[in-house]
Tab-separated table of C-alpha atoms in Angstrom:
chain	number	residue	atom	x	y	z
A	1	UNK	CA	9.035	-9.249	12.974
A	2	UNK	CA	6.775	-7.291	10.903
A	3	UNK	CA	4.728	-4.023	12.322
A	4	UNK	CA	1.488	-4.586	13.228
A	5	UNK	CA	-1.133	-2.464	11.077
A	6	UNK	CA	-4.219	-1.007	12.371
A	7	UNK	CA	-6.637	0.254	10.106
A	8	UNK	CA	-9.139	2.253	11.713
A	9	UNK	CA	-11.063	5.412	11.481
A	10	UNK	CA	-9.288	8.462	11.175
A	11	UNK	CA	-9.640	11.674	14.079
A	12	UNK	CA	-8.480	15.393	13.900
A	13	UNK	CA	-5.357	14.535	15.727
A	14	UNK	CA	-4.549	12.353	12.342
A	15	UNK	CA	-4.151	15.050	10.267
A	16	UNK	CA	-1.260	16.505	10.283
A	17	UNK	CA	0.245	12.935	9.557
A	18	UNK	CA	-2.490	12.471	6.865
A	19	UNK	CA	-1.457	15.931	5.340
A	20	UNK	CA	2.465	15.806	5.000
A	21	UNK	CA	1.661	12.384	3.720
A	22	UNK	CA	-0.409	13.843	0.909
A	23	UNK	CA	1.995	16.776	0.207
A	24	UNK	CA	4.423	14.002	-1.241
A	25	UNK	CA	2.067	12.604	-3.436
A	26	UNK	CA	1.079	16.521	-4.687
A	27	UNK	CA	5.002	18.058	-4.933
A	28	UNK	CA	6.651	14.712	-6.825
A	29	UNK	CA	3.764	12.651	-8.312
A	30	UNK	CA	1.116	12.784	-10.355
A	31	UNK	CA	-1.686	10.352	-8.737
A	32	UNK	CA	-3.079	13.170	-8.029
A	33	UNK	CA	-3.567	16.472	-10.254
A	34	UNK	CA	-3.326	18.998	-6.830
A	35	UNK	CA	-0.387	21.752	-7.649
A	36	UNK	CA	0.195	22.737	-4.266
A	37	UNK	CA	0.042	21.612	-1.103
A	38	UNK	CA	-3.230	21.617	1.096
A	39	UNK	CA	-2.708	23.278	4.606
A	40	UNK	CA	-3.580	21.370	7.688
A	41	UNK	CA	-6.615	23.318	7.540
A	42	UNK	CA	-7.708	22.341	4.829
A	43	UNK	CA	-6.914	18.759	5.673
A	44	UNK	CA	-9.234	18.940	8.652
A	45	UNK	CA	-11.997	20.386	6.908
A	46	UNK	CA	-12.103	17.665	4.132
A	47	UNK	CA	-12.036	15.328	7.560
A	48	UNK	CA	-15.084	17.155	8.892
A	49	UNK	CA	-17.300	16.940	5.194
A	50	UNK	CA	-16.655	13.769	4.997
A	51	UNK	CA	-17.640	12.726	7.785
A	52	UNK	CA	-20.468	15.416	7.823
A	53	UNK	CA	-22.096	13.702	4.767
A	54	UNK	CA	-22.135	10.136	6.256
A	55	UNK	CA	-18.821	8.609	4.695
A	56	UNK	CA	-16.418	6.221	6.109
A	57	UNK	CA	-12.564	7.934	6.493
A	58	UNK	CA	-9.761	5.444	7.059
A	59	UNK	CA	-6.278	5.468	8.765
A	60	UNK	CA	-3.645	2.811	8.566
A	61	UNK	CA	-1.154	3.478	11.792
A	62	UNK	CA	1.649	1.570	12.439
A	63	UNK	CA	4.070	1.868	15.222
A	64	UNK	CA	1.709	4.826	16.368
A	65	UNK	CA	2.241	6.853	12.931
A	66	UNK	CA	0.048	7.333	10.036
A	67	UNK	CA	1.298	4.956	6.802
A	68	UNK	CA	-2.012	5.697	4.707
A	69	UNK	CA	-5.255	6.811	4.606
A	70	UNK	CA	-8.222	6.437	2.552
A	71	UNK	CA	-12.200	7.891	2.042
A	72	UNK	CA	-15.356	8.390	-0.037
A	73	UNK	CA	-16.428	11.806	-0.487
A	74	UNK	CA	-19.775	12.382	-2.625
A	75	UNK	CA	-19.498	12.924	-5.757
A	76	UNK	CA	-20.941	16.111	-7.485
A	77	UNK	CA	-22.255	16.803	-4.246
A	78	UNK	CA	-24.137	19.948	-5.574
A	79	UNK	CA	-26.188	17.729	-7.494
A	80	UNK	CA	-28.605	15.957	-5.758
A	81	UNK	CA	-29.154	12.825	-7.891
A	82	UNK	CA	-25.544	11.895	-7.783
A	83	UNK	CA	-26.536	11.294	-3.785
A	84	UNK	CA	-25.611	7.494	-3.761
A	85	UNK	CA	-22.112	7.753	-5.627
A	86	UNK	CA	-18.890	8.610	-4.037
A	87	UNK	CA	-15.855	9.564	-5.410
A	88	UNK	CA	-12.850	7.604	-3.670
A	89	UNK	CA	-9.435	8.848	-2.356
A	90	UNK	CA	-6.946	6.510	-1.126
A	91	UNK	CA	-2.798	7.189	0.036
A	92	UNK	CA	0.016	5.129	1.084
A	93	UNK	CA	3.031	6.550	2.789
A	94	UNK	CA	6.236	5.910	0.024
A	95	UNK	CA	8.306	3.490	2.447
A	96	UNK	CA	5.223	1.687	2.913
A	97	UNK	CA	4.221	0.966	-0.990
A	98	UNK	CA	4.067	-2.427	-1.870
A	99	UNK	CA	3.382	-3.826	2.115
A	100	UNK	CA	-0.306	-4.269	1.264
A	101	UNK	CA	-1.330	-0.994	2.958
A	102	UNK	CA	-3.558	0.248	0.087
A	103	UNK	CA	-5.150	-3.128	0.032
A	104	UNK	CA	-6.282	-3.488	3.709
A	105	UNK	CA	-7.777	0.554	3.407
A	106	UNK	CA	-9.453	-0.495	0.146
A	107	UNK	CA	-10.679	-3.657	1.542
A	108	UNK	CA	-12.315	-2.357	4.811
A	109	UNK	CA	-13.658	1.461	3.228
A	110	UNK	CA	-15.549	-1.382	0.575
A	111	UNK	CA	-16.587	-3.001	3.615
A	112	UNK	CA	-17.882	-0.308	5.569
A	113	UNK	CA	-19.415	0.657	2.182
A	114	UNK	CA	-21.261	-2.990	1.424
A	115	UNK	CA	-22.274	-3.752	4.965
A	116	UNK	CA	-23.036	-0.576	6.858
A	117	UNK	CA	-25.412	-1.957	8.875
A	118	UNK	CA	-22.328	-3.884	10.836
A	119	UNK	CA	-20.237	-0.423	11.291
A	120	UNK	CA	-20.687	2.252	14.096
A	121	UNK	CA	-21.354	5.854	13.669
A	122	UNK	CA	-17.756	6.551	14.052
A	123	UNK	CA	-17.748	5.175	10.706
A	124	UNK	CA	-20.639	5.563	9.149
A	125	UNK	CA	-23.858	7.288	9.348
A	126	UNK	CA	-27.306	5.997	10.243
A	127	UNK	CA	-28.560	7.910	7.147
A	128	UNK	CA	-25.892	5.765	4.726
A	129	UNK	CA	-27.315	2.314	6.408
A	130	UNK	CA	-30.677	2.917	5.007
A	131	UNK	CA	-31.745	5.606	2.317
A	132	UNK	CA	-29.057	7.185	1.844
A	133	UNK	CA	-26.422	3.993	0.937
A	134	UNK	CA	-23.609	4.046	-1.164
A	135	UNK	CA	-24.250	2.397	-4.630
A	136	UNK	CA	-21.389	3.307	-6.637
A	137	UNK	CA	-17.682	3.837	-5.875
A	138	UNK	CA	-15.402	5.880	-8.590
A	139	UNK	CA	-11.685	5.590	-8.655
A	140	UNK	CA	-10.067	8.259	-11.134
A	141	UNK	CA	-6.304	8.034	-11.946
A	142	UNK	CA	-3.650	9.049	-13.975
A	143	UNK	CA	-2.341	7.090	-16.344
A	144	UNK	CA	1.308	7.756	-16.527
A	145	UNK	CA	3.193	6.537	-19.409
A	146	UNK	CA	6.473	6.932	-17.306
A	147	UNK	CA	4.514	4.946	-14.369
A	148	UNK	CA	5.210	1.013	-13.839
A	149	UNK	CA	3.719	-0.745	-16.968
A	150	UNK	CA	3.039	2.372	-18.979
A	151	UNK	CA	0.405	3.551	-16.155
A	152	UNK	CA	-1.526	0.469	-16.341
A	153	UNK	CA	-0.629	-1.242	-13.189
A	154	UNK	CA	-2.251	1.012	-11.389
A	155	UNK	CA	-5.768	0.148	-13.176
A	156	UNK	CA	-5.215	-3.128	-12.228
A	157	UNK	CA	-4.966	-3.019	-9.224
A	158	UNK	CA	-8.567	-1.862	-8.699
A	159	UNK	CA	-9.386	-4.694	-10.963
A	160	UNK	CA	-8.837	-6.357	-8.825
A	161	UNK	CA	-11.513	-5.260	-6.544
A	162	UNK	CA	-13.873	-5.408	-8.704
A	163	UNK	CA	-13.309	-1.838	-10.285
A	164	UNK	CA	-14.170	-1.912	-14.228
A	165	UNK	CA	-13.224	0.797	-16.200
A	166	UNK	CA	-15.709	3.676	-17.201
A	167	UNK	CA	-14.288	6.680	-18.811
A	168	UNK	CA	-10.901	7.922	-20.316
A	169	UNK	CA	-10.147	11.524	-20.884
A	170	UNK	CA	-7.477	12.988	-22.587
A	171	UNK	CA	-5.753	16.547	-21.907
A	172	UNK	CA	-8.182	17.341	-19.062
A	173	UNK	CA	-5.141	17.561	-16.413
A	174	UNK	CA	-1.362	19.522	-16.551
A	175	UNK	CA	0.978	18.904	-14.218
A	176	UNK	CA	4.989	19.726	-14.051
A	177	UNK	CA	4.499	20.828	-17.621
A	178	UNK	CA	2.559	17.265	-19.064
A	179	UNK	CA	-0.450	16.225	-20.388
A	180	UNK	CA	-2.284	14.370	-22.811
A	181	UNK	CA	-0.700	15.501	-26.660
A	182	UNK	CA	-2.879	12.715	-28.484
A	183	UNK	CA	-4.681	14.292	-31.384
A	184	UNK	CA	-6.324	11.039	-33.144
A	185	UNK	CA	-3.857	9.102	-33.757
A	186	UNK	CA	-0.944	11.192	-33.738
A	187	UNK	CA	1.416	12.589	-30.781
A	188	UNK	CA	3.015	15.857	-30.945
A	189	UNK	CA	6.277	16.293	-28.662
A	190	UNK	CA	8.275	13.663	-27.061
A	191	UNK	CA	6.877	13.813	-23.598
A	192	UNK	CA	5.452	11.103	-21.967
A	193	UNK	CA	1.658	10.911	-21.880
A	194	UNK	CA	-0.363	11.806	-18.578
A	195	UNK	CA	-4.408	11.044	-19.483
A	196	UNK	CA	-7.417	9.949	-16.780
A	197	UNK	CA	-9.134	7.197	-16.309
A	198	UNK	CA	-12.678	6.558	-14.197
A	199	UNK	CA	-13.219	3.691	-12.686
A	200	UNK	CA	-15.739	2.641	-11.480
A	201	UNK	CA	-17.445	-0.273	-8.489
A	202	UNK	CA	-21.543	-1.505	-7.977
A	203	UNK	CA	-21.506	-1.843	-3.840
A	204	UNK	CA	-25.529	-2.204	-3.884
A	205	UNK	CA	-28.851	-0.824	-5.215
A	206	UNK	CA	-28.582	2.583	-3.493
């Protein structure tokens, strides 16, 4: 029989969990560009903005632990015109890859995001279910020429959702001694290329 999931908004006694999940990603992979690893801290502060500015924060638990987590945080948030687009964050514990995990997180922090008006403030804010709502959703990734289809599987996965691309940058990130080496249309070395890629998802109007 399979574990039930329950996806559901995340609390301060998450984030521990949430955190030594994240370390993994930050000391072995490169989904995301962090060198070291947050402290707990930290971890609860990022909890606190995020909520703070009006944005949903997710928590997949299974058998009472944490197997993933995902949130918005605004994006540029020193600018004020970049108010009604968020910059997305999402995590899956390893042994838990591939059992749909990311999917049900994406699926209801899109939700939450599309329909605020049927979420609770333990979600999201009163401000982000009128003036303030989320328009735009950005996912930026690695692409990983050493990852599953050259880096691209990852890309379409969002596709999935609805994400279309909208920006690729090359040697902007370095990371266990890689980046980007594409100068036109030649290479130099023989390491595998790490570049970014925006994507990017219309959830409304703003």
């Amino acid at each position: 029989m399979s574990t039930p999931v329950l996806v559901r908004p995340a609390t301060d006694a998450d984030i521990a969990a949430v955190n030594a999940l994240h370390a993994h990603y930050v000391l072995h992979t490169v989904l995301t560009f962090g060198l070291t690893p947050n402290t707990d801290g930290d971890a609860l502060s990022k909890l606190h903005a995020v909520r703070a500015a009006g944005l949903p924060y997710a928590v997949a638990e299974a058998g009472g632990a944490v197997v993933g987590f995902s949130y918005v945080a605004p994006f540029r948030a020193v600018l004020a015109g970049y108010a009604h687009t968020v910059e997305l964050s999402l995590f899956c514990a390893p042994e838990w890859v591939g059992k749909a995990i990311g999917r049900r997180l994406l699926e209801r922090v899109l939700d939450v995001l599309c329909h605020p008006e049927a979420y609770g403030d333990e979600w999201v804010s009163e401000h982000r279910r009128t003036d303030g709502r989320v328009a735009q959703v950005l996912a930026v990734m690695a692409l990983d020429e050493q990852g599953r289809d050259g880096g691209w599987a990852l890309k379409e996965w969002y596709e999935r959702f609805g994400f279309v691309q909208a920006g690729y940058l090359r040697r902007v990130g370095k990371k266990f001694g890689r980046w980007s080496v594409r100068v036109g249309r030649c290479r130099r070395g023989a390491d595998a290329r790490l570049d970014t890629v925006y994507l990017q998802l219309d959830v409304g109007s703003g």
